[in-house]
Amino acid sequence: MADPDVRKVRVPDQVVTGRRTVWGSFRRNVPALVGLAVLVGFLVLAVAAPLVTPYDPIKQDLSQARLAPSLSHVFGTDNLGRDIFTRIIYGARISLVIGLLAVAVGLVVGVPLGLVSGYFGRWVDIGVQRLADIMLAFPPFLLALAMVAALGIGIRNVIIAVGISVIPVFIRLTRGSALTIRTQGYVEAARAENASNGYIIVRHVLPNALAPVIVQATLSLGITILTASGLGFLGVGVQQPTPEWGSMLGDARHYIFSDPTMAMFPGFAIVLGVLAFNLIGDGLRDALDPHLRTF
């Protein structure tokens, strides 16, 4: 019989090796590293915003309205004399927080529903999937727009609305994984030992379903930022004077021909943010999927 002390040492070594393999595959993916660098850049600027720029993102100065980019105002100023660069880096705080919390809503609601749907099947599966079908009948942006119309305007309601729009994706993804995992030998062995369904779901099904969920969560961060920006552009998202990329773009559309830089820089920030999460998500997918992993 093997020495139990040896077994205790080997398990952590395998875990560490797996983590190193995933990181080794991820760091060989140049686009994913570019996306990670862009995201880190946004995070650093957002956290250190008061140290990076001396301007107030909200204070108006009409004497400085619509100035062209210069050394004192790198991206110029908007129609109310506010520094655009300052508002973009402060807006990164709002956009990233909305994205993270909205995805958290999708995970907290969608993953448990997907797990019980796929594991138990039968009437539980039918009920959960009909709910997902109803939500999927609406395009995600239209569903978020409808939820904002019902809940009202405000950052909290935007987070809830955008989060609800990504719930069905996590339900379907987690259900698919649970349907496969519940037939595996280790799950059957746990049932033979009279383990409770709750224990099996938490101990066996959830950990083995996490890889695709992590990838989808990363990709959904870009989708939620884009959705929240779209709501802000239409005037039903984050309201002025709070700096947020979508609302900044919405204000700038009135000056798209006379002063295109007002719209160009917020739009570029949205593109970079969404692209960064998409590149990171693709890199994680390739690193976590052994069939796609390269060494």
Short mmCIF file of N, CA and C in Angstrom, two decimals, residues 115-184:
data_model
loop_
_atom_site.label_atom_id
_atom_site.label_comp_id
_atom_site.label_asym_id
_atom_site.label_seq_id
_atom_site.Cartn_x
_atom_site.Cartn_y
_atom_site.Cartn_z
N LEU A 115 -26.35 24.29 -13.15
CA LEU A 115 -25.90 23.06 -12.48
C LEU A 115 -27.08 22.17 -12.11
N VAL A 116 -28.10 22.74 -11.47
CA VAL A 116 -29.24 21.91 -11.06
C VAL A 116 -30.02 21.43 -12.28
N SER A 117 -30.07 22.25 -13.33
CA SER A 117 -30.77 21.85 -14.54
C SER A 117 -30.11 20.66 -15.19
N GLY A 118 -28.79 20.73 -15.34
CA GLY A 118 -28.08 19.64 -15.99
C GLY A 118 -27.95 18.40 -15.13
N TYR A 119 -27.81 18.57 -13.82
CA TYR A 119 -27.60 17.42 -12.93
C TYR A 119 -28.89 16.64 -12.69
N PHE A 120 -29.98 17.35 -12.37
CA PHE A 120 -31.21 16.66 -12.02
C PHE A 120 -32.03 16.27 -13.24
N GLY A 121 -32.00 17.09 -14.30
CA GLY A 121 -32.77 16.77 -15.49
C GLY A 121 -34.27 16.80 -15.23
N ARG A 122 -35.02 16.12 -16.07
CA ARG A 122 -36.47 15.98 -15.94
C ARG A 122 -37.16 17.33 -15.80
N TRP A 123 -38.10 17.42 -14.85
CA TRP A 123 -38.92 18.64 -14.76
C TRP A 123 -38.11 19.85 -14.33
N VAL A 124 -37.04 19.63 -13.54
CA VAL A 124 -36.17 20.75 -13.16
C VAL A 124 -35.51 21.33 -14.40
N ASP A 125 -34.99 20.45 -15.24
CA ASP A 125 -34.34 20.88 -16.47
C ASP A 125 -35.32 21.59 -17.39
N ILE A 126 -36.52 21.05 -17.50
CA ILE A 126 -37.53 21.66 -18.38
C ILE A 126 -37.87 23.07 -17.90
N GLY A 127 -38.09 23.23 -16.59
CA GLY A 127 -38.47 24.54 -16.06
C GLY A 127 -37.37 25.57 -16.25
N VAL A 128 -36.12 25.20 -15.94
CA VAL A 128 -35.01 26.14 -16.06
C VAL A 128 -34.77 26.50 -17.52
N GLN A 129 -34.84 25.52 -18.40
CA GLN A 129 -34.56 25.79 -19.81
C GLN A 129 -35.66 26.62 -20.47
N ARG A 130 -36.90 26.48 -20.01
CA ARG A 130 -37.95 27.33 -20.58
C ARG A 130 -37.72 28.77 -20.14
N LEU A 131 -37.25 28.96 -18.91
CA LEU A 131 -36.90 30.31 -18.46
C LEU A 131 -35.77 30.88 -19.31
N ALA A 132 -34.75 30.06 -19.58
CA ALA A 132 -33.65 30.52 -20.42
C ALA A 132 -34.12 30.81 -21.84
N ASP A 133 -35.04 30.00 -22.35
CA ASP A 133 -35.57 30.25 -23.70
C ASP A 133 -36.28 31.59 -23.79
N ILE A 134 -37.06 31.91 -22.77
CA ILE A 134 -37.77 33.19 -22.76
C ILE A 134 -36.77 34.34 -22.77
N MET A 135 -35.71 34.23 -21.98
CA MET A 135 -34.71 35.30 -21.92
C MET A 135 -33.92 35.39 -23.22
N LEU A 136 -33.65 34.23 -23.83
CA LEU A 136 -32.90 34.22 -25.08
C LEU A 136 -33.73 34.68 -26.26
N ALA A 137 -35.04 34.77 -26.09
CA ALA A 137 -35.89 35.26 -27.17
C ALA A 137 -35.64 36.74 -27.45
N PHE A 138 -35.04 37.43 -26.47
CA PHE A 138 -34.71 38.84 -26.63
C PHE A 138 -33.21 38.97 -26.87
N PRO A 139 -32.78 39.78 -27.82
CA PRO A 139 -31.35 40.08 -27.92
C PRO A 139 -30.84 40.67 -26.60
N PRO A 140 -29.62 40.35 -26.18
CA PRO A 140 -29.13 40.80 -24.88
C PRO A 140 -29.28 42.30 -24.64
N PHE A 141 -28.97 43.11 -25.66
CA PHE A 141 -29.08 44.56 -25.47
C PHE A 141 -30.53 44.98 -25.29
N LEU A 142 -31.42 44.38 -26.08
CA LEU A 142 -32.85 44.71 -25.97
C LEU A 142 -33.39 44.29 -24.60
N LEU A 143 -32.93 43.14 -24.10
CA LEU A 143 -33.36 42.68 -22.78
C LEU A 143 -32.87 43.64 -21.69
N ALA A 144 -31.62 44.08 -21.80
CA ALA A 144 -31.09 45.05 -20.83
C ALA A 144 -31.84 46.37 -20.91
N LEU A 145 -32.16 46.79 -22.12
CA LEU A 145 -32.90 48.04 -22.30
C LEU A 145 -34.29 47.94 -21.67
N ALA A 146 -34.94 46.80 -21.85
CA ALA A 146 -36.26 46.60 -21.27
C ALA A 146 -36.19 46.59 -19.74
N MET A 147 -35.15 45.97 -19.19
CA MET A 147 -35.00 45.92 -17.74
C MET A 147 -34.74 47.30 -17.16
N VAL A 148 -33.94 48.12 -17.85
CA VAL A 148 -33.70 49.48 -17.39
C VAL A 148 -34.98 50.29 -17.43
N ALA A 149 -35.78 50.07 -18.47
CA ALA A 149 -37.06 50.77 -18.57
C ALA A 149 -37.98 50.39 -17.42
N ALA A 150 -37.89 49.13 -16.98
CA ALA A 150 -38.74 48.66 -15.88
C ALA A 150 -38.19 49.08 -14.51
N LEU A 151 -36.87 49.04 -14.35
CA LEU A 151 -36.25 49.32 -13.05
C LEU A 151 -35.99 50.80 -12.81
N GLY A 152 -35.74 51.52 -13.89
CA GLY A 152 -35.40 52.93 -13.76
C GLY A 152 -33.92 53.17 -14.07
N ILE A 153 -33.58 54.44 -14.23
CA ILE A 153 -32.22 54.82 -14.59
C ILE A 153 -31.35 54.93 -13.35
N GLY A 154 -30.09 54.50 -13.47
CA GLY A 154 -29.15 54.57 -12.36
C GLY A 154 -28.10 53.49 -12.49
N ILE A 155 -26.95 53.70 -11.87
CA ILE A 155 -25.85 52.73 -11.99
C ILE A 155 -26.27 51.36 -11.48
N ARG A 156 -26.92 51.32 -10.31
CA ARG A 156 -27.32 50.03 -9.74
C ARG A 156 -28.26 49.28 -10.67
N ASN A 157 -29.23 49.99 -11.24
CA ASN A 157 -30.18 49.35 -12.14
C ASN A 157 -29.53 48.93 -13.45
N VAL A 158 -28.54 49.69 -13.90
CA VAL A 158 -27.80 49.30 -15.10
C VAL A 158 -27.06 47.99 -14.85
N ILE A 159 -26.43 47.87 -13.69
CA ILE A 159 -25.70 46.64 -13.35
C ILE A 159 -26.65 45.45 -13.33
N ILE A 160 -27.81 45.63 -12.68
CA ILE A 160 -28.79 44.54 -12.61
C ILE A 160 -29.29 44.17 -14.00
N ALA A 161 -29.63 45.19 -14.79
CA ALA A 161 -30.18 44.94 -16.13
C ALA A 161 -29.17 44.23 -17.02
N VAL A 162 -27.95 44.71 -17.03
CA VAL A 162 -26.92 44.09 -17.87
C VAL A 162 -26.59 42.69 -17.36
N GLY A 163 -26.58 42.52 -16.04
CA GLY A 163 -26.33 41.20 -15.47
C GLY A 163 -27.39 40.20 -15.87
N ILE A 164 -28.65 40.61 -15.83
CA ILE A 164 -29.75 39.72 -16.23
C ILE A 164 -29.61 39.31 -17.69
N SER A 165 -29.10 40.21 -18.52
CA SER A 165 -28.99 39.89 -19.95
C SER A 165 -27.98 38.79 -20.25
N VAL A 166 -27.02 38.53 -19.34
CA VAL A 166 -26.03 37.48 -19.59
C VAL A 166 -26.33 36.19 -18.83
N ILE A 167 -27.39 36.19 -18.01
CA ILE A 167 -27.73 35.00 -17.23
C ILE A 167 -27.99 33.78 -18.11
N PRO A 168 -28.81 33.87 -19.18
CA PRO A 168 -29.11 32.66 -19.96
C PRO A 168 -27.88 32.02 -20.60
N VAL A 169 -26.87 32.80 -20.91
CA VAL A 169 -25.65 32.23 -21.50
C VAL A 169 -24.97 31.32 -20.48
N PHE A 170 -24.88 31.77 -19.23
CA PHE A 170 -24.26 30.94 -18.20
C PHE A 170 -25.12 29.73 -17.85
N ILE A 171 -26.44 29.87 -17.92
CA ILE A 171 -27.32 28.72 -17.67
C ILE A 171 -27.06 27.63 -18.70
N ARG A 172 -27.06 28.00 -19.97
CA ARG A 172 -26.88 27.00 -21.03
C ARG A 172 -25.48 26.38 -20.98
N LEU A 173 -24.47 27.20 -20.77
CA LEU A 173 -23.10 26.70 -20.76
C LEU A 173 -22.89 25.72 -19.60
N THR A 174 -23.33 26.09 -18.40
CA THR A 174 -23.13 25.24 -17.23
C THR A 174 -23.97 23.97 -17.33
N ARG A 175 -25.16 24.09 -17.87
CA ARG A 175 -26.01 22.90 -18.05
C ARG A 175 -25.33 21.88 -18.96
N GLY A 176 -24.75 22.36 -20.07
CA GLY A 176 -24.08 21.45 -20.98
C GLY A 176 -22.93 20.70 -20.31
N SER A 177 -22.17 21.41 -19.49
CA SER A 177 -21.07 20.76 -18.76
C SER A 177 -21.61 19.76 -17.74
N ALA A 178 -22.68 20.15 -17.03
CA ALA A 178 -23.24 19.27 -16.00
C ALA A 178 -23.81 18.00 -16.60
N LEU A 179 -24.41 18.09 -17.78
CA LEU A 179 -24.96 16.90 -18.44
C LEU A 179 -23.87 15.88 -18.72
N THR A 180 -22.68 16.35 -19.08
CA THR A 180 -21.57 15.45 -19.36
C THR A 180 -20.94 14.92 -18.08
N ILE A 181 -20.76 15.79 -17.11
CA ILE A 181 -20.06 15.41 -15.88
C ILE A 181 -20.87 14.43 -15.04
N ARG A 182 -22.19 14.55 -15.04
CA ARG A 182 -23.01 13.69 -14.17
C ARG A 182 -22.93 12.22 -14.55
N THR A 183 -22.46 11.90 -15.75
CA THR A 183 -22.34 10.51 -16.19
C THR A 183 -20.94 9.95 -15.98
N GLN A 184 -20.03 10.76 -15.44
CA GLN A 184 -18.65 10.31 -15.26
C GLN A 184 -18.55 9.30 -14.11
#
